[in-house]
GROMACS .gro file of C-alpha atoms in nm:
model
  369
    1UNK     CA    1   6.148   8.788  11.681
    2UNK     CA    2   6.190   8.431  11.626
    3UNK     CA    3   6.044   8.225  11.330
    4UNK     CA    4   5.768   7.964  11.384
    5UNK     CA    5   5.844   7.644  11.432
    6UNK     CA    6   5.753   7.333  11.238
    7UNK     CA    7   5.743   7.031  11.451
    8UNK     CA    8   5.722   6.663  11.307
    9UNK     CA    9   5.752   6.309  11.496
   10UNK     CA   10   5.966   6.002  11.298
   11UNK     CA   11   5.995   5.667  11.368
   12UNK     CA   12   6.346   5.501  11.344
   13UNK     CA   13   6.412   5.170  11.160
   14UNK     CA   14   6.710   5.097  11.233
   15UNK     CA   15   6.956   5.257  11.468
   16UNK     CA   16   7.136   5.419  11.145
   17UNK     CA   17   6.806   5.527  11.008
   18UNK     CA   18   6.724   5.870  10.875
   19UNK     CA   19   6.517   5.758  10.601
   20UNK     CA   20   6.216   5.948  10.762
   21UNK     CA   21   6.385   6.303  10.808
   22UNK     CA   22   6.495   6.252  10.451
   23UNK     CA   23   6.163   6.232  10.355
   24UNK     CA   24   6.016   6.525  10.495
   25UNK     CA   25   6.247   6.723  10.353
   26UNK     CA   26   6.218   6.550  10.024
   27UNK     CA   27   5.846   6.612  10.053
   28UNK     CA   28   5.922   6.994  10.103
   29UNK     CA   29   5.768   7.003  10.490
   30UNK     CA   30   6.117   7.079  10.642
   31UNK     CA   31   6.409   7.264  10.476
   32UNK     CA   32   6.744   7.105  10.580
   33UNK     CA   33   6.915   7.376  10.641
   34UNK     CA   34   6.596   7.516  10.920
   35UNK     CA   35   6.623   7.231  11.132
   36UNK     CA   36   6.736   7.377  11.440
   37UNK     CA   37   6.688   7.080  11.693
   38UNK     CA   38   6.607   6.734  11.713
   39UNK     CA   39   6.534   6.514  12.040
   40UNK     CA   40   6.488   6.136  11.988
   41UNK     CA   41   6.506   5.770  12.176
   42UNK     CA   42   6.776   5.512  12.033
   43UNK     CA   43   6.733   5.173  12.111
   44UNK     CA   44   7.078   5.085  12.289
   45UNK     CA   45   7.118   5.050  12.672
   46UNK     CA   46   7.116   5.380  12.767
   47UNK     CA   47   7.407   5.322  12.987
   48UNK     CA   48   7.753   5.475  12.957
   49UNK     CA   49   7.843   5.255  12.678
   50UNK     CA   50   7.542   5.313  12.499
   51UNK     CA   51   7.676   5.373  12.110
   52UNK     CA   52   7.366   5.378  11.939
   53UNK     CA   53   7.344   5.782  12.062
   54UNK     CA   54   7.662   5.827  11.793
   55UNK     CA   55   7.514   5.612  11.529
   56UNK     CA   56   7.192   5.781  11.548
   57UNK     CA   57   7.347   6.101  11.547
   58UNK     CA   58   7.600   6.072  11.261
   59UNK     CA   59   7.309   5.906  11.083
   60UNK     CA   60   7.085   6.236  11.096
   61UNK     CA   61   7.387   6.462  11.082
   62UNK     CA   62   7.483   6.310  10.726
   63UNK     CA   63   7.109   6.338  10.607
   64UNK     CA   64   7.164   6.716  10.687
   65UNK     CA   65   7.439   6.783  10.511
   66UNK     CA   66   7.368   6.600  10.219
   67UNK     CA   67   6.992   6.726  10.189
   68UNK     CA   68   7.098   7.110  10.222
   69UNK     CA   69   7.376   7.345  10.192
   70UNK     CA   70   7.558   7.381  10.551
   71UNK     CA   71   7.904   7.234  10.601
   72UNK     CA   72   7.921   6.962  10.805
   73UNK     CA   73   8.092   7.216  11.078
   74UNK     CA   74   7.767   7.367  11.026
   75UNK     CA   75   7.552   7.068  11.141
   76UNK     CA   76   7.767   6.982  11.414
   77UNK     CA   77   7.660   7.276  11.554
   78UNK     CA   78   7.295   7.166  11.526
   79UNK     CA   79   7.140   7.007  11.914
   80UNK     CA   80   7.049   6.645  11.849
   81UNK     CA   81   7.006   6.501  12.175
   82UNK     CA   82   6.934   6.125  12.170
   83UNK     CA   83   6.837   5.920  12.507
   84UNK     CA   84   6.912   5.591  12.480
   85UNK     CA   85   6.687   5.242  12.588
   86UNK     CA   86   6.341   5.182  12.438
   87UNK     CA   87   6.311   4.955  12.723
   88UNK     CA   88   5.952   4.762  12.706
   89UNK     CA   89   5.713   4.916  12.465
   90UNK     CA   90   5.878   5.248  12.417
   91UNK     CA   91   5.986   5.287  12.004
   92UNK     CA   92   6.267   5.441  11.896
   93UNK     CA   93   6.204   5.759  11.726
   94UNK     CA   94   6.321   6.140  11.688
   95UNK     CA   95   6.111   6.463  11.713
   96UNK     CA   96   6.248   6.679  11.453
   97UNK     CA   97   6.208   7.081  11.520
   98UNK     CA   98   6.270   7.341  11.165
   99UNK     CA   99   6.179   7.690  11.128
  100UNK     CA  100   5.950   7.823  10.861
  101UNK     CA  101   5.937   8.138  10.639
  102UNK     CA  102   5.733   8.339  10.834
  103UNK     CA  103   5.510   8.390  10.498
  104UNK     CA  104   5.389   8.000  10.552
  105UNK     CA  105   5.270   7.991  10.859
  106UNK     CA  106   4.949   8.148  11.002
  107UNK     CA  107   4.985   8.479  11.209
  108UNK     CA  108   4.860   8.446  11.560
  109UNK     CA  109   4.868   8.624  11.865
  110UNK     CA  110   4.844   8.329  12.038
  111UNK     CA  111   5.130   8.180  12.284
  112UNK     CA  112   5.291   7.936  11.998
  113UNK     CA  113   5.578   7.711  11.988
  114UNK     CA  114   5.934   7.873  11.973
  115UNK     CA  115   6.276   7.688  12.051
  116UNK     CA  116   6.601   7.812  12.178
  117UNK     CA  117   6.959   7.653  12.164
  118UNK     CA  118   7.292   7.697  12.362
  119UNK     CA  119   7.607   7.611  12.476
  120UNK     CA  120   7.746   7.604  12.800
  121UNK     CA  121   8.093   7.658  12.899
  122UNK     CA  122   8.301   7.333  12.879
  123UNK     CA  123   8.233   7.138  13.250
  124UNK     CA  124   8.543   7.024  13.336
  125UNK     CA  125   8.514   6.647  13.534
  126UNK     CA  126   8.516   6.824  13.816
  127UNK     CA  127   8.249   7.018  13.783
  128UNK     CA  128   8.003   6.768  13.706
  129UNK     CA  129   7.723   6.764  13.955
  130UNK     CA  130   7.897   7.037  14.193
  131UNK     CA  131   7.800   7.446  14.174
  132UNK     CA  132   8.035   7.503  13.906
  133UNK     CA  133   7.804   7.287  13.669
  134UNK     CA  134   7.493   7.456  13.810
  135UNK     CA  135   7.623   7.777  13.753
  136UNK     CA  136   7.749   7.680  13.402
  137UNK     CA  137   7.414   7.532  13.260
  138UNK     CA  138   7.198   7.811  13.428
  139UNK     CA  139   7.391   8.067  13.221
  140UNK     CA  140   7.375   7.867  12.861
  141UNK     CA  141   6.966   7.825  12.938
  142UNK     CA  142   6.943   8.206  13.007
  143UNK     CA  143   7.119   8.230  12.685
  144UNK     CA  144   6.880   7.993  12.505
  145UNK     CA  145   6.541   8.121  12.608
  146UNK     CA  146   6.672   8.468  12.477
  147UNK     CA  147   6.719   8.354  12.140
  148UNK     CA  148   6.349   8.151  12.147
  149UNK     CA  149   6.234   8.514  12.235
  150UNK     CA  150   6.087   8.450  12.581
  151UNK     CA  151   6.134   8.688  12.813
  152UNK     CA  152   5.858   8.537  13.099
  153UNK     CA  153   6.000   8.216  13.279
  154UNK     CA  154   5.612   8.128  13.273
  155UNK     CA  155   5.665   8.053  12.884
  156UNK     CA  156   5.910   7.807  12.898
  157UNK     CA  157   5.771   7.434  12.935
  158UNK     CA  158   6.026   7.236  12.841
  159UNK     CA  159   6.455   7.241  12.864
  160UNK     CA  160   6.616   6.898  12.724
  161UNK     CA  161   6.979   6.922  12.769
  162UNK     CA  162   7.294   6.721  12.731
  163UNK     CA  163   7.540   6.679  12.908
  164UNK     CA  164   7.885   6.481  12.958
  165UNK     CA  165   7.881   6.188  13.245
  166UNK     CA  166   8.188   6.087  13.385
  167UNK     CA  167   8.403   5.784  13.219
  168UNK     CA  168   8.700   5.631  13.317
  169UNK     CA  169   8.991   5.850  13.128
  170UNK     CA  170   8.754   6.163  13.272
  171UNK     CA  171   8.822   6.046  13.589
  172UNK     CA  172   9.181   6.009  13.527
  173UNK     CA  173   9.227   6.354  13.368
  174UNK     CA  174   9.068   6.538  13.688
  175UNK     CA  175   9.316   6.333  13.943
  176UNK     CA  176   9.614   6.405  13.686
  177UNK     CA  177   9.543   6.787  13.748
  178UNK     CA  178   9.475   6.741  14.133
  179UNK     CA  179   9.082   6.743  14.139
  180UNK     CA  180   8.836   6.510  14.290
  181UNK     CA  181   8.511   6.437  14.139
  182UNK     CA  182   8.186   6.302  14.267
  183UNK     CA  183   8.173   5.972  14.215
  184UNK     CA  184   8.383   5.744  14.055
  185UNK     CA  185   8.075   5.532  13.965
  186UNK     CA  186   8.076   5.584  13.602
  187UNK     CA  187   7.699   5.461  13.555
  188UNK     CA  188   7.635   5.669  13.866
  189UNK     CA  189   7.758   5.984  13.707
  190UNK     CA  190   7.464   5.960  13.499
  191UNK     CA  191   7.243   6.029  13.763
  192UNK     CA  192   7.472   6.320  13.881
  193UNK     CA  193   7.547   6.488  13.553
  194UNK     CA  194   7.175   6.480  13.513
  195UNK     CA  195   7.068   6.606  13.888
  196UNK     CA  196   7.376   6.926  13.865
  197UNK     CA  197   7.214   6.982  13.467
  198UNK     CA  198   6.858   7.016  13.640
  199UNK     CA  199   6.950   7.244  13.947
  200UNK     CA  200   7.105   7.482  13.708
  201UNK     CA  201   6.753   7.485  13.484
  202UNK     CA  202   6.567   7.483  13.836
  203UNK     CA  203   6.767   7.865  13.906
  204UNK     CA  204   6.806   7.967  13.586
  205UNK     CA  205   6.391   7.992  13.604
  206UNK     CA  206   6.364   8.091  13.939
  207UNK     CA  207   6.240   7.777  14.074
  208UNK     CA  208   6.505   7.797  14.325
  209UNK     CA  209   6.755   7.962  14.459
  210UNK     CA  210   7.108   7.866  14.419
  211UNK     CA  211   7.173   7.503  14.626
  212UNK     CA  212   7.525   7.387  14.764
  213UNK     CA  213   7.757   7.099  14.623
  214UNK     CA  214   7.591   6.921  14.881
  215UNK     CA  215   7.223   6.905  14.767
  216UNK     CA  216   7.341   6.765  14.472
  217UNK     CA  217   7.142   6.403  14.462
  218UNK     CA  218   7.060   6.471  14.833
  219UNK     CA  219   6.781   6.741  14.915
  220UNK     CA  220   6.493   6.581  14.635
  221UNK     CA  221   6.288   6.897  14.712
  222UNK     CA  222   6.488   7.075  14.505
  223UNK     CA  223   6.392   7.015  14.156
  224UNK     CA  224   6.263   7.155  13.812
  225UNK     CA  225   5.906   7.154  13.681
  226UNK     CA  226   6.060   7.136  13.312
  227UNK     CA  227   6.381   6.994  13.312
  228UNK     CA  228   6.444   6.722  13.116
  229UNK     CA  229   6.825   6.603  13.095
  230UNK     CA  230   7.039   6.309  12.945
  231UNK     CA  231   7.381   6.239  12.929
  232UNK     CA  232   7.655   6.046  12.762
  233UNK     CA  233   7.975   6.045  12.607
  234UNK     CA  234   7.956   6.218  12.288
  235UNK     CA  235   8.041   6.596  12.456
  236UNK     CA  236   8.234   6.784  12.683
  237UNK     CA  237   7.947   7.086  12.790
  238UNK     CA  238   7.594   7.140  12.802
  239UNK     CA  239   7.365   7.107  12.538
  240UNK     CA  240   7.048   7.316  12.606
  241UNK     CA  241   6.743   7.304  12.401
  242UNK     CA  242   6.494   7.583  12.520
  243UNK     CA  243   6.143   7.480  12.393
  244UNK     CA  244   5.800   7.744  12.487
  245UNK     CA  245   5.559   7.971  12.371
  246UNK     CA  246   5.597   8.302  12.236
  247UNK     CA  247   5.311   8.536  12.109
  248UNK     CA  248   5.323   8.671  11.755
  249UNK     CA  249   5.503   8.445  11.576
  250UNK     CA  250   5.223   8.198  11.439
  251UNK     CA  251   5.247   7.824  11.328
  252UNK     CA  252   4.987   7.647  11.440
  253UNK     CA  253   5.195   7.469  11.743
  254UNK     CA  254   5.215   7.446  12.137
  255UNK     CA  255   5.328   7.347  12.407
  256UNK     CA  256   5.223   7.296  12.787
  257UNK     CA  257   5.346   7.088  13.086
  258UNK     CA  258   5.283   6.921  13.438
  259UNK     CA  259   5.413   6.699  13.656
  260UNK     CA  260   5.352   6.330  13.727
  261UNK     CA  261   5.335   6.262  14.122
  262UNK     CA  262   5.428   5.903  14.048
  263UNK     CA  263   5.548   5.669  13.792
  264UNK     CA  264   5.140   5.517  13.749
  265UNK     CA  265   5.064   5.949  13.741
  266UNK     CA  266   4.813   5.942  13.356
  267UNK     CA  267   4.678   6.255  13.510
  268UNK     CA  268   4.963   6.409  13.507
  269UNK     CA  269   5.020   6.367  13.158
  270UNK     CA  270   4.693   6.432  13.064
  271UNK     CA  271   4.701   6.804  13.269
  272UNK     CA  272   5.056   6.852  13.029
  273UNK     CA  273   4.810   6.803  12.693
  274UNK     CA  274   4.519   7.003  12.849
  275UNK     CA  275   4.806   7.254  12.956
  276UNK     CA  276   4.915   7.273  12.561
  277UNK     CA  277   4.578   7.348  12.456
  278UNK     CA  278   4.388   7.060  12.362
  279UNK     CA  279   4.038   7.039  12.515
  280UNK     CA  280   3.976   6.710  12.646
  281UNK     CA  281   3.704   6.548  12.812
  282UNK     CA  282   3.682   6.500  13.213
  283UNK     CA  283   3.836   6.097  13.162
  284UNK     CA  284   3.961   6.134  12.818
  285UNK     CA  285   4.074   5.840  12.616
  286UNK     CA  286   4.357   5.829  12.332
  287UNK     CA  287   4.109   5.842  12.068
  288UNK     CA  288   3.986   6.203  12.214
  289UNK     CA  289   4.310   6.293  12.107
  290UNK     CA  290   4.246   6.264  11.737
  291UNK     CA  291   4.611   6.297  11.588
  292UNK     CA  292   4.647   6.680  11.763
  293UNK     CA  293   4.930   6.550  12.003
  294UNK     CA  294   5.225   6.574  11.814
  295UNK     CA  295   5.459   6.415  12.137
  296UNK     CA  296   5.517   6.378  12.481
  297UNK     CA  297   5.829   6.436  12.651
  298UNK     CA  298   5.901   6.260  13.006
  299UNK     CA  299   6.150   6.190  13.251
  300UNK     CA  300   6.111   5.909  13.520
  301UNK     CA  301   6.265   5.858  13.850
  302UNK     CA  302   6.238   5.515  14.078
  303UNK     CA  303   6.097   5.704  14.408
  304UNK     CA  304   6.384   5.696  14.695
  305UNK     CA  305   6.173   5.507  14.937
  306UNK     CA  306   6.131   5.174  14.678
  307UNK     CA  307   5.729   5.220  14.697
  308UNK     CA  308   5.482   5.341  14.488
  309UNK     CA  309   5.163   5.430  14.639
  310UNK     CA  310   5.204   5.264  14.896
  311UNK     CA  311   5.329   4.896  14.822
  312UNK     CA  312   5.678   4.759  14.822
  313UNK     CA  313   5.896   4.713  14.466
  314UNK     CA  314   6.166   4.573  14.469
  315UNK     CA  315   6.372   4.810  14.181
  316UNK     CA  316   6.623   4.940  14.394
  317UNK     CA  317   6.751   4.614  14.541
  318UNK     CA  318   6.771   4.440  14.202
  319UNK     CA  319   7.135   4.347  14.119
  320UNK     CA  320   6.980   4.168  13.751
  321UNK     CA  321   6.852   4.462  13.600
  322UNK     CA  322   6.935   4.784  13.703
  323UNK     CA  323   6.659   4.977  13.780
  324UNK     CA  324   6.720   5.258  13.522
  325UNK     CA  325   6.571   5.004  13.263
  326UNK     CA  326   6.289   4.917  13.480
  327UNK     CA  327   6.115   5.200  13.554
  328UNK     CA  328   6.143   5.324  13.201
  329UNK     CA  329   5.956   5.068  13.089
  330UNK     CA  330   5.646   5.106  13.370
  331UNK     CA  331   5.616   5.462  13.281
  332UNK     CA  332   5.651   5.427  12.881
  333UNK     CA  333   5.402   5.190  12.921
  334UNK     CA  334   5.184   5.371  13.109
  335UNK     CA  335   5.271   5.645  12.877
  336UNK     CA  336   5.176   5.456  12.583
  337UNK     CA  337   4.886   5.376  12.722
  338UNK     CA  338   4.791   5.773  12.744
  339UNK     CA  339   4.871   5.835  12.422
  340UNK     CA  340   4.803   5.561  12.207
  341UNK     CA  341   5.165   5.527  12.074
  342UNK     CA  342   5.475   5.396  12.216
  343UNK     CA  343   5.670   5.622  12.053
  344UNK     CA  344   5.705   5.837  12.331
  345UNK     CA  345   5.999   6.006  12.501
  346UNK     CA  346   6.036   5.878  12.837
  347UNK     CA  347   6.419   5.870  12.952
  348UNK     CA  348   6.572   5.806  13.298
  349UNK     CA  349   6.726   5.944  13.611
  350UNK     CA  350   6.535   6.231  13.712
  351UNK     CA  351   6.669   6.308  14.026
  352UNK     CA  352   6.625   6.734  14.096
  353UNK     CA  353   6.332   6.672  13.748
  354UNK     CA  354   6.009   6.673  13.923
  355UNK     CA  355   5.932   6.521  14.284
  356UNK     CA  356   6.120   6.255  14.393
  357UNK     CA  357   5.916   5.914  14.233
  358UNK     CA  358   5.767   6.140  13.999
  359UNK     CA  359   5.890   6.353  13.714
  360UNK     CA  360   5.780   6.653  13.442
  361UNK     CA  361   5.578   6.617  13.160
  362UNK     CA  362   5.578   6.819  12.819
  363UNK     CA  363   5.351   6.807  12.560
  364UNK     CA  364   5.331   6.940  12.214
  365UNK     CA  365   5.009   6.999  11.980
  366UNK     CA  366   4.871   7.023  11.673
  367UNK     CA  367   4.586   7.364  11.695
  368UNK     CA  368   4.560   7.347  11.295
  369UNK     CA  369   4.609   7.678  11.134
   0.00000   0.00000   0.00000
C-alpha cells in the first residue's frame, strides 16, 4: 500500500528559485528525502530552446540534495517535469508532491490522493510519435499506476509525462543509422512527441485501442481524458507521473477531472473541482472555493478548424506569434479567472489530450482531515 501524499503549491521568483520548497521543508511540512514528484511552469518560451526547464530543474534538484540525505544520483531519479511559457497571466510556479508517515495523516476509507512514477524504455528518434513510442509509454504508465496502488483505470485522473522532442543532432543520429523520423520540424516535434506520449496513456487505460503510425496527429478522435504531456530536451525516454485516488491510505487530499470542450470551456473546469470533491454551488465563483483547491492542471489545444464557437481566429495563420503562445494565454486566463490565481498549470499542444479545440482538466483539493 502506498503512503499518503502531501501536496503543496509554490510560487517561483526567479527562474533559479527554490527558496519556497526550501521552506517547507525547513518548516517541517515536507521531508526532502519524500518528495517523490514535482510538476511546475517556468517562465521561458516553451519552445525547443526553452532553458529555463534546466535551470528550474537543477535549481530544485540542488535544494534536494542539500536539504536531505539522497545522493544527487538519488534525486536525479526524482520526476520534475517543468512546462515552459507563462504566457499572459499564467505565474510561474511548481506543485510539489512528498509522502508522509502514515502515523501523520488521517485514516480514511475514502478515494485519496496517491502518485505513481516511471520510466519508459529509451525512444529512440525514431520512435517518436510512431507505435514504437505508444507502445513504450503505455508500458512505463502501467508500471506507474501499479506502484500508486491503483488497480481500477477509473482511479486515475491525471498522467503528466515527459518526453524527448526531436532536435537537430536527433535528427542526424536517426539518418546516421538509416531511420527516418516524423518530421524534421524541430518545434513541430513538440506537438508529435506530445500526441505519440498521449496515445500510449489513451491504451494504456483503455480509452482506446491500439492506433497506427498514421493516426498519429491525424485522427483527433483519438485522445485521452487525462493525459497531460510536455516535452523538451533535457531526456531521452518517458517520464510518467501517475497521479489518482486510492482507498485506505488517508491524507486529507483528492483528485478529480473533466474535460474542457473549448478553450472559453469554465465548466469544464469547474466539473474537474466538483469531480475532486468540493461541493460547489450551481454558478460558483472563486471565492466559493475558499483556499480547498490546491491546483489545476490543464492542457490546451488551438481547435483544427481556426474557430471557436463559431467565429473565425486567426491563431493558426499567424506567422508573428506562433500560436502555441497564444492560446496558452486565452485559456490561463480564462483559467485564472476560475480559480482566482494565475498560478495555474496550463501548457500547450494537446493534440490526442482531450477533443480537438479542447483539452483535460485535473484538479486537486484540500477535504481537511
Amino acid at each position: 500500500m502506498p503512503e499518503p501524499i502531501e501536496v503543496r503549491k509554490v510560487p517561483l521568483h526567479t527562474v533559479t528559485d527554490a527558496s519556497e520548497l526550501v521552506r517547507l521543508i525547513d518548516d517541517g511540512v515536507l521531508d526532502a528525502d519524500r518528495v517523490v514528484a514535482v510538476i511546475g511552469k517556468t517562465e521561458g518560451n516553451g519552445g525547443v530552446n526553452d532553458y529555463t526547464r534546466i535551470l528550474a530543474d537543477r535549481a530544485f534538484r540542488e535544494a534536494l540534495v542539500a536539504k536531505g540525505t539522497r545522493s544527487a544520483e538519488e534525486v536525479k531519479r526524482v520526476p520534475i517535469v517543468w512546462s515552459g511559457g507563462t504566457d499572459g497571466v499564467i505565474s510561474p510556479h511548481a506543485t510539489i508532491f512528498a509522502t508522509l508517515p502514515r502515523e501523520q495523516a488521517a485514516p480514511s476509507d475514502e478515494p485519496r490522493l496517491t502518485v505513481g512514477f516511471a520510466m519508459s524504455e529509451e525512444l529512440l528518434p525514431e520512435d517518436i510519435g510512431r507505435t514504437a513510442m505508444i507502445t513504450k509509454v503505455a508500458a512505463a504508465v502501467t508500471e506507474a499506476m501499479q506502484r500508486a496502488g491503483i488497480t481500477d483505470v477509473a482511479d486515475v485522473h491525471y498522467v503528466q509525462t515527459k518526453t524527448p522532442l526531436l532536435t537537430i543532432d536527433t535528427i542526424r543520429d536517426a539518418k546516421r543509422r538509416g531511420h527516418d523520423v516524423f518530421t524534421e520540424d524541430t518545434l513541430t516535434s513538440m506537438d508529435v512527441s506530445n500526441g505519440g506520449t498521449a496515445l500510449g496513456v489513451a491504451v494504456a487505460l483503455g480509452e482506446i485501442e491500439m492506433p497506427r503510425d498514421e493516426d498519429v496527429l491525424r485522427d483527433r478522435t483519438l485522445y485521452s481524458s487525462v493525459a497531460s504531456c510536455s516535452s523538451g530536451v533535457e531526456l531521452d525516454r518517458a517520464q510518467v507521473v501517475v497521479v489518482g485516488n486510492a482507498r485506505g491510505i488517508g491524507g486529507r487530499y483528492r483528485i478529480g477531472h473533466s474535460v474542457m470542450s473549448d478553450a472559453l470551456d469554465q465548466d469544464g473546469i469547474w466539473a474537474a473541482i466538483r469531480d475532486a470533491g468540493l461541493e460547489l454551488p450551481e454558478r460558483p465563483h472563486h471565492t466559493d472555493l475558499d483556499g480547498r483547491l490546491v491546483n489545476v492542471f490543464l492542457k490546451c489545444e488551438t481547435s483544427q478548424d481556426g474557430q471557436v464557437r463559431g467565429r473565425r481566429n486567426a491563431m493558426l495563420d499567424d506567422s508573428d506569434v506562433h500560436w502555441h503562445r497564444q492560446i496558452k494565454a486565452c485559456v490561463g486566463g480564462v483559467t485564472a479567472a476560475v480559480t482566482g490565481d494565475p498560478a495555474v498549470f496550463v501548457s500547450v499542444s494537446a493534440a490526442h489530450q482531450g477533443p480537438d479545440g479542447g483539452g483535460p482538466v485535473a484538479a486537486i483539493v484540500d477535504l481537511g482531515a
